[in-house]
Coordinates of C-alpha atoms in Angstrom, one line a residue:
X79 CA 0.1 -0.1 0.2
X80 CA 1.4 3.5 -0.8
X81 CA 2.3 5.4 2.2
X82 CA 0.1 8.4 1.7
X83 CA -3.0 6.2 1.4
X84 CA -1.7 4.1 4.3
X85 CA -1.0 7.5 6.4
X86 CA -4.6 8.8 5.2
X87 CA -6.1 5.8 6.5
X88 CA -4.4 5.6 9.9
X89 CA -5.3 9.1 10.3
X90 CA -8.9 8.8 9.9
X91 CA -9.0 5.7 11.9
X92 CA -7.3 7.9 14.6
X93 CA -9.7 11.0 14.4
X94 CA -12.8 8.6 13.9
X95 CA -11.6 7.0 17.1
X96 CA -11.1 10.1 19.2
X97 CA -14.5 11.3 17.9
X98 CA -16.2 8.2 19.4
X99 CA -14.2 8.3 22.7
X100 CA -15.0 12.0 23.2
X101 CA -18.5 11.4 22.8
X102 CA -18.6 8.3 25.1
X103 CA -16.7 10.8 27.7
X104 CA -19.3 13.3 27.6
X105 CA -22.3 11.0 28.0
X106 CA -20.9 9.7 31.4
X107 CA -19.6 13.3 32.1
X108 CA -15.9 12.4 32.1
X109 CA -12.9 14.0 30.9
X110 CA -11.9 12.3 27.5
X111 CA -7.9 12.5 28.1
X112 CA -7.5 9.2 29.7
X113 CA -9.3 7.5 26.8
X114 CA -7.1 9.4 24.1
X115 CA -4.0 8.1 26.2
X116 CA -5.5 4.5 26.3
X117 CA -6.2 4.9 22.7
X118 CA -2.5 5.8 22.2
X119 CA -1.1 2.9 23.8
X120 CA -3.6 0.5 21.9
X121 CA -1.9 2.1 18.4
X122 CA 1.7 2.7 19.9
X123 CA 4.7 0.4 19.7
X124 CA 4.0 -2.7 21.5
X125 CA 0.3 -2.2 21.3
X126 CA -2.6 -3.9 19.8
X127 CA -2.4 -2.3 16.6
X128 CA 0.8 -0.4 15.9
X129 CA 0.8 2.7 13.5
X130 CA 3.7 3.2 11.0
X131 CA 2.9 5.3 8.2
X132 CA 1.5 8.2 10.1
X133 CA 3.7 8.5 13.3
X134 CA 5.8 11.5 12.0
X135 CA 2.6 13.4 11.1
X136 CA 0.8 12.7 14.6
X137 CA 4.1 13.9 16.3
X138 CA 3.9 17.2 14.5
X139 CA 0.3 17.5 15.3
X140 CA 1.0 16.9 18.8
X141 CA 3.6 19.7 19.2
X142 CA 1.2 21.9 17.5
X143 CA -1.7 20.7 20.0
X144 CA 0.6 21.8 22.8
X145 CA 1.1 25.2 21.3
X146 CA -2.5 26.0 20.4
X147 CA -3.6 25.0 24.0
X148 CA -1.2 27.6 25.4
X149 CA -2.0 30.3 22.7
X150 CA -5.8 29.7 23.8
X151 CA -4.8 30.2 27.3
X152 CA -2.8 33.3 26.9
X153 CA -5.5 35.0 25.0
X154 CA -7.8 34.7 28.3
X155 CA -5.3 37.1 29.8
X156 CA -3.6 40.6 29.1
X157 CA -0.2 41.4 29.7
X158 CA -0.7 43.6 32.9
X159 CA -2.7 40.7 34.5
X160 CA -0.1 38.5 33.8
X161 CA 2.8 40.6 35.4
X162 CA 0.2 41.2 38.4
X163 CA -0.2 37.6 39.0
X164 CA 3.5 36.8 38.8
X165 CA 4.6 39.6 41.2
X166 CA 1.8 38.0 43.8
X167 CA 2.4 34.6 43.1
X168 CA 6.3 34.3 42.9
X169 CA 6.2 32.9 46.6
X170 CA 3.7 30.0 45.5
X171 CA 6.3 29.2 42.9
X172 CA 9.0 28.9 45.3
X173 CA 6.7 26.4 47.5
X174 CA 5.8 24.7 44.4
X175 CA 9.2 24.1 43.7
X176 CA 10.3 22.7 47.2
X177 CA 7.2 20.5 47.4
X178 CA 7.4 18.9 44.1
X179 CA 11.1 18.6 43.1
X180 CA 12.4 17.4 46.1
X181 CA 10.4 14.0 46.0
X182 CA 11.9 13.3 42.4
X183 CA 15.5 13.9 43.5
X184 CA 15.0 11.8 46.6
X185 CA 13.9 9.0 44.7
X186 CA 16.6 9.0 42.1
X187 CA 19.3 9.3 44.9
X188 CA 17.4 6.4 46.8
X189 CA 17.5 4.4 43.6
X190 CA 21.4 5.2 43.2
X191 CA 21.2 6.8 40.2
X192 CA 23.4 9.8 40.7
X193 CA 23.1 13.5 41.3
X194 CA 22.7 14.5 37.6
X195 CA 19.7 11.9 37.4
X196 CA 18.2 13.3 40.5
X197 CA 18.3 17.0 38.7
X198 CA 16.4 15.3 36.0
X199 CA 13.8 13.5 38.1
X200 CA 13.3 16.6 39.9
X201 CA 12.0 18.4 37.0
X202 CA 9.8 15.5 35.9
X203 CA 8.1 15.6 39.3
X204 CA 8.1 19.4 39.5
X205 CA 6.5 20.3 36.0
X206 CA 2.7 20.1 35.8
X207 CA 1.2 19.6 32.6
X208 CA 0.1 23.1 30.9
X209 CA -1.6 21.2 28.0
X210 CA -3.4 18.6 30.0
X211 CA -4.6 21.2 32.8
X212 CA -5.7 23.9 30.0
X213 CA -7.8 20.9 28.5
X214 CA -9.2 20.2 31.9
X215 CA -10.0 23.6 32.5
X216 CA -11.9 23.9 29.5
X217 CA -13.7 20.7 29.8
X218 CA -14.9 21.3 33.3
X219 CA -15.7 25.1 32.4
X220 CA -13.6 26.6 34.9
X221 CA -11.7 29.3 32.8
X222 CA -13.6 32.0 34.4
X223 CA -13.2 30.7 38.0
X224 CA -11.5 32.9 40.7
X225 CA -9.0 30.3 41.3
X226 CA -7.9 30.0 37.8
X227 CA -5.8 33.0 37.6
X228 CA -3.6 31.4 40.6
X229 CA -3.6 28.0 38.5
X230 CA -2.3 29.8 35.5
X231 CA 0.2 31.6 37.5
X232 CA 1.8 28.7 38.9
X233 CA 1.7 27.1 35.4
X234 CA 3.3 30.1 33.7
X235 CA 6.0 30.4 36.8
X236 CA 7.0 26.7 36.0
X237 CA 6.9 27.3 32.3
X238 CA 9.0 30.2 32.6
X239 CA 11.3 28.3 35.1
X240 CA 12.0 26.1 32.3
X241 CA 13.9 28.9 30.5
X242 CA 16.4 28.3 33.3
X243 CA 16.1 25.0 34.2
X244 CA 16.5 23.4 30.7
X245 CA 19.9 25.2 29.9
X246 CA 21.2 24.2 33.2
X247 CA 20.1 20.5 33.0
X248 CA 21.7 20.3 29.2
X249 CA 24.6 21.5 30.4
X250 CA 25.0 19.0 33.0
X251 CA 24.3 16.1 31.0
X252 CA 26.7 17.4 28.2
X253 CA 29.2 18.1 30.6
X254 CA 29.2 21.6 29.3
X255 CA 31.5 24.2 31.2
X256 CA 30.3 26.6 33.4
X257 CA 30.7 29.7 30.8
X258 CA 29.0 27.5 28.2
X259 CA 25.9 26.9 30.6
X260 CA 25.6 30.5 31.5
X261 CA 25.7 31.8 27.9
X262 CA 22.8 29.4 27.1
X263 CA 21.0 30.5 30.3
X264 CA 21.6 34.5 29.5
X265 CA 20.0 33.7 25.8
X266 CA 17.2 31.8 27.2
X267 CA 16.3 34.7 29.9
X268 CA 16.8 37.4 27.3
X269 CA 14.5 35.9 24.9
X270 CA 11.8 35.5 27.6
X271 CA 12.4 38.9 29.0
X272 CA 12.2 40.6 25.4
X273 CA 9.0 38.9 24.5
X274 CA 7.3 40.0 27.8
X275 CA 8.7 43.5 27.1
X276 CA 7.1 43.6 23.5
X277 CA 4.0 42.5 25.3
X278 CA 3.4 44.8 27.9
X279 CA 4.7 48.0 26.0
X280 CA 3.7 47.2 22.4
X281 CA 0.6 44.9 22.9
X282 CA -1.8 47.1 21.4
X283 CA 0.3 47.6 18.2
X284 CA 0.5 44.2 17.8
X285 CA -3.0 43.7 18.2
X286 CA -3.7 46.2 15.8
X287 CA -1.3 45.0 13.1
X288 CA -2.9 41.3 13.4
X289 CA -6.4 42.7 13.3
X290 CA -8.6 41.8 10.2
X291 CA -12.6 41.8 9.6
X292 CA -11.8 38.7 7.4
X293 CA -12.0 35.5 9.5
X294 CA -9.7 33.7 7.2
X295 CA -7.0 36.3 7.3
X296 CA -7.1 36.8 10.9
X297 CA -6.8 32.9 11.5
X298 CA -3.6 32.9 9.0
X299 CA -1.9 35.8 10.6
X300 CA -2.7 34.7 14.4
X301 CA -1.4 30.8 13.5
X302 CA 1.3 31.9 11.6
X303 CA 2.8 34.1 14.1
X304 CA 2.2 31.8 17.0
X305 CA 4.0 29.1 15.2
X306 CA 7.0 31.3 14.1
X307 CA 7.4 32.7 17.6
X308 CA 7.1 29.2 19.1
X309 CA 10.0 28.0 16.7
X310 CA 12.0 30.7 17.6
X311 CA 11.6 30.3 21.4
X312 CA 12.6 26.8 21.0
X313 CA 15.6 27.4 19.0
X314 CA 16.7 29.6 21.6
X315 CA 16.4 27.2 24.4
X316 CA 13.0 28.5 25.5
X317 CA 9.8 26.4 25.5
X318 CA 7.8 26.6 22.6
X319 CA 4.7 26.6 24.7
X320 CA 6.1 29.7 26.8
X321 CA 6.4 31.6 23.2
X322 CA 2.8 30.6 22.3
X323 CA 1.4 31.8 25.7
X324 CA 3.0 35.0 25.3
X325 CA 1.9 35.4 21.9
X326 CA -1.5 35.3 23.4
X327 CA -0.8 37.5 26.1
X328 CA 0.5 40.0 23.5
X329 CA -3.3 40.1 21.8
X330 CA -6.0 41.8 23.2
X331 CA -9.6 43.1 22.9
X332 CA -11.7 42.2 20.0
X333 CA -8.4 40.5 18.0
X334 CA -8.1 37.9 21.2
X335 CA -11.9 37.2 21.4
X336 CA -12.1 36.7 17.5
X337 CA -8.9 34.5 17.5
X338 CA -10.2 32.6 20.4
X339 CA -13.5 31.8 18.6
X340 CA -11.5 30.7 15.1
X341 CA -8.8 28.5 17.0
X342 CA -10.8 26.8 19.5
X343 CA -11.7 24.2 17.2
X344 CA -8.1 23.7 15.8
X345 CA -7.0 23.3 19.2
X346 CA -9.4 20.6 20.2
X347 CA -8.3 18.5 17.3
X348 CA -4.7 19.0 17.7
X349 CA -4.8 18.7 21.7
X350 CA -6.6 15.4 21.0
X351 CA -3.7 14.2 18.8
X352 CA -1.2 15.6 21.5
X353 CA -2.7 13.0 24.2
X354 CA -2.8 10.3 21.2
X355 CA 0.8 10.7 20.6
X356 CA 2.1 10.8 24.3
X357 CA 0.4 7.1 24.5
X358 CA 2.0 6.2 20.8
X359 CA 5.6 6.9 22.1
X360 CA 5.1 4.6 24.9
X361 CA 5.9 0.9 24.8
X362 CA 3.5 -0.9 27.2
X363 CA 6.1 -3.7 28.0
X364 CA 8.4 -1.0 29.5
X365 CA 5.9 0.1 32.4
X366 CA 5.7 -3.1 34.8
X367 CA 9.2 -3.3 36.0
X368 CA 8.9 0.8 37.0
X369 CA 5.0 0.3 38.2
X370 CA 5.8 0.6 41.9
X371 CA 8.4 3.2 42.2
X372 CA 6.6 5.5 39.9
X373 CA 3.3 4.8 41.9
X374 CA 4.9 5.6 45.1
X375 CA 6.4 9.0 43.5
X376 CA 2.9 9.6 41.9
X377 CA 0.9 9.3 45.2
X378 CA 3.6 11.6 47.1
X379 CA 3.7 14.3 44.5
X380 CA -0.2 14.1 43.8
X381 CA -0.4 15.2 47.3
X382 CA 2.0 17.9 47.5
X383 CA 0.6 19.5 44.3
X384 CA -2.8 19.7 45.9
X385 CA -1.2 21.4 48.9
X386 CA 0.6 23.7 46.6
X387 CA -2.5 24.5 44.8
X388 CA -4.3 25.0 48.2
X389 CA -1.7 27.2 49.6
X390 CA -1.5 29.5 46.8
X391 CA -5.3 30.0 46.4
X392 CA -5.2 30.5 50.3
X393 CA -2.8 33.5 49.7
X394 CA -5.2 35.0 46.9
X395 CA -8.0 34.9 49.4
X396 CA -10.0 32.1 47.4
X397 CA -12.9 30.3 49.1
X398 CA -11.9 27.0 50.6
X399 CA -13.7 25.4 47.6
X400 CA -11.6 27.0 45.3
X401 CA -8.5 26.0 47.0
X402 CA -9.2 22.2 46.8
X403 CA -10.1 22.9 43.1
X404 CA -6.9 24.7 42.4
X405 CA -4.8 21.9 44.1
X406 CA -6.7 19.1 42.4
X407 CA -6.3 20.8 39.1
X408 CA -2.5 21.0 39.2
X409 CA -1.8 17.2 39.7
X410 CA -1.2 16.1 36.2
X411 CA 2.2 16.1 34.5
X412 CA 2.9 15.8 30.9
X413 CA 4.8 17.0 28.1
X414 CA 7.9 18.9 29.9
X415 CA 8.1 15.7 32.2
X416 CA 8.5 13.5 29.0
X417 CA 10.9 16.2 27.7
X418 CA 13.1 16.2 30.5
X419 CA 13.3 12.4 30.9
X420 CA 14.2 12.0 27.4
X421 CA 17.0 14.4 27.8
X422 CA 18.3 12.5 30.7
X423 CA 18.1 8.8 29.2
X424 CA 21.5 9.0 28.0
X425 CA 22.9 9.6 31.2
X426 CA 20.4 7.1 33.4
X427 CA 18.5 4.8 30.8
X428 CA 16.0 3.6 33.4
X429 CA 14.5 7.3 34.2
X430 CA 12.8 7.0 30.7
X431 CA 10.3 4.0 31.7
X432 CA 9.9 5.4 35.1
X433 CA 8.9 8.8 34.1
X434 CA 6.7 7.5 31.4
X435 CA 4.8 5.4 34.1
X436 CA 4.9 8.0 36.4
X437 CA 3.3 10.6 33.9
X438 CA 1.0 8.0 32.5
X439 CA -0.5 7.5 36.1
X440 CA -1.0 11.4 36.9
X441 CA -1.9 12.3 33.6
X442 CA -5.0 9.9 33.7
X443 CA -5.5 10.9 37.7
X444 CA -5.2 14.7 37.2
X445 CA -8.7 15.1 35.6
X446 CA -10.3 12.9 38.0
X447 CA -8.7 15.0 41.1
X448 CA -9.4 18.1 39.2
X449 CA -13.0 16.8 39.2
X450 CA -13.2 15.3 42.4
X451 CA -10.9 16.9 45.1
X452 CA -13.0 19.6 46.1
X453 CA -16.3 17.4 46.7
X454 CA -14.2 14.8 48.6
X455 CA -12.5 17.1 50.7
X456 CA -16.1 19.0 51.5
X457 CA -17.1 15.5 52.3
X458 CA -14.4 14.6 54.4
X459 CA -14.7 18.1 56.5
X460 CA -18.5 17.6 57.1
X461 CA -17.9 14.2 58.7
X462 CA -15.2 15.6 60.5
X463 CA -17.3 18.6 61.8
X464 CA -20.4 16.6 63.1
X465 CA -19.2 15.1 66.2
X466 CA -17.5 18.6 66.8
X467 CA -20.8 20.5 66.3
X468 CA -22.4 17.8 68.8
X469 CA -19.6 18.7 71.5
X470 CA -20.5 22.4 71.0
X471 CA -24.4 22.0 71.6
X472 CA -23.7 19.5 74.4
X473 CA -21.2 22.2 76.1
X474 CA -23.9 24.6 77.5
X475 CA -25.9 21.8 78.6
X476 CA -23.1 20.4 81.0
X477 CA -22.2 24.0 81.9
X478 CA -25.8 24.7 83.1
X479 CA -25.7 21.4 85.2
X480 CA -22.8 22.6 87.0
X481 CA -24.4 25.9 87.7
X482 CA -27.3 24.1 89.3
X483 CA -25.1 22.3 91.4

């Protein structure tokens, strides 16, 4: 069979399966992300029906999916809102790092993998998945919630931290000199600073230049600009996702609203492709040997992420319900964790399967904790309060009895 014909058949089968899985998830009120991942495992290497012809196309589509997810998130907020949130939430970023990076580093050292692998596994457990969380927030209709800016601030702090972390990790893995690592780091920081400056100072001019009453022209210009900036950011050792997010921040007003309406269907399509590709790139046979340490690490860091979100939302004076929702939403790990593990495989081959199993657990668990952490916390709180309330009622009676005596 011709390669193009095989690719069309495989892509058609994938997209049709995604549509059916999405409808099934919608009927039962469940996020489709775990189903997309399981479909990827079934079609990937070692799966039931491995794909061959369309793998490269799906990989490219997955990258576009992450870029569009972050672009649409950026369109929800202005540059001034971003800076305000970053100024107020940087202590939350520090807490996030300590609570979630330390367990990964400790696990690597306990397994005897050495300090460089510890730095890599710390990054795997530290960074939440912006792509998964963006999708979950949209699925649950929470983009307008009060806790959402807190969640996004933590995600942006993590993504911006990657501009510092990835060059350092790459230098450690390659054994680069301190001078070489410093140059790479300065380039990354300069790129992020330049884009933020343009978004803050010249966002209106950028929006005016991009603006068009023709929907087709607006779609082409915004999509082309986003992919261009994302590619340049990636080339300069900055995450493509950060570049896409900052493009969204730079656009405002009617341009942002129009671009969001036009790009939402594309985002949904390519985001689904991203989650399928994540499953495709995983061989199910590699998971069982590392399942127990991955599961232990997942349990610990799920709780530390919930604690991070709760603490950050509390600082922002969000209600108790919103604090639990923020914590539960941050649990998922994904794209950055896989990138970090891929870089570190050369130093410690076992980190790849462990990171894959770890991310698979949390990327499935993440949508569940986002939905159920707050209701479960409310139920547990009520159960604990009931005997306390009984004691409070009993106290005046007992006091009255003493007074009578």
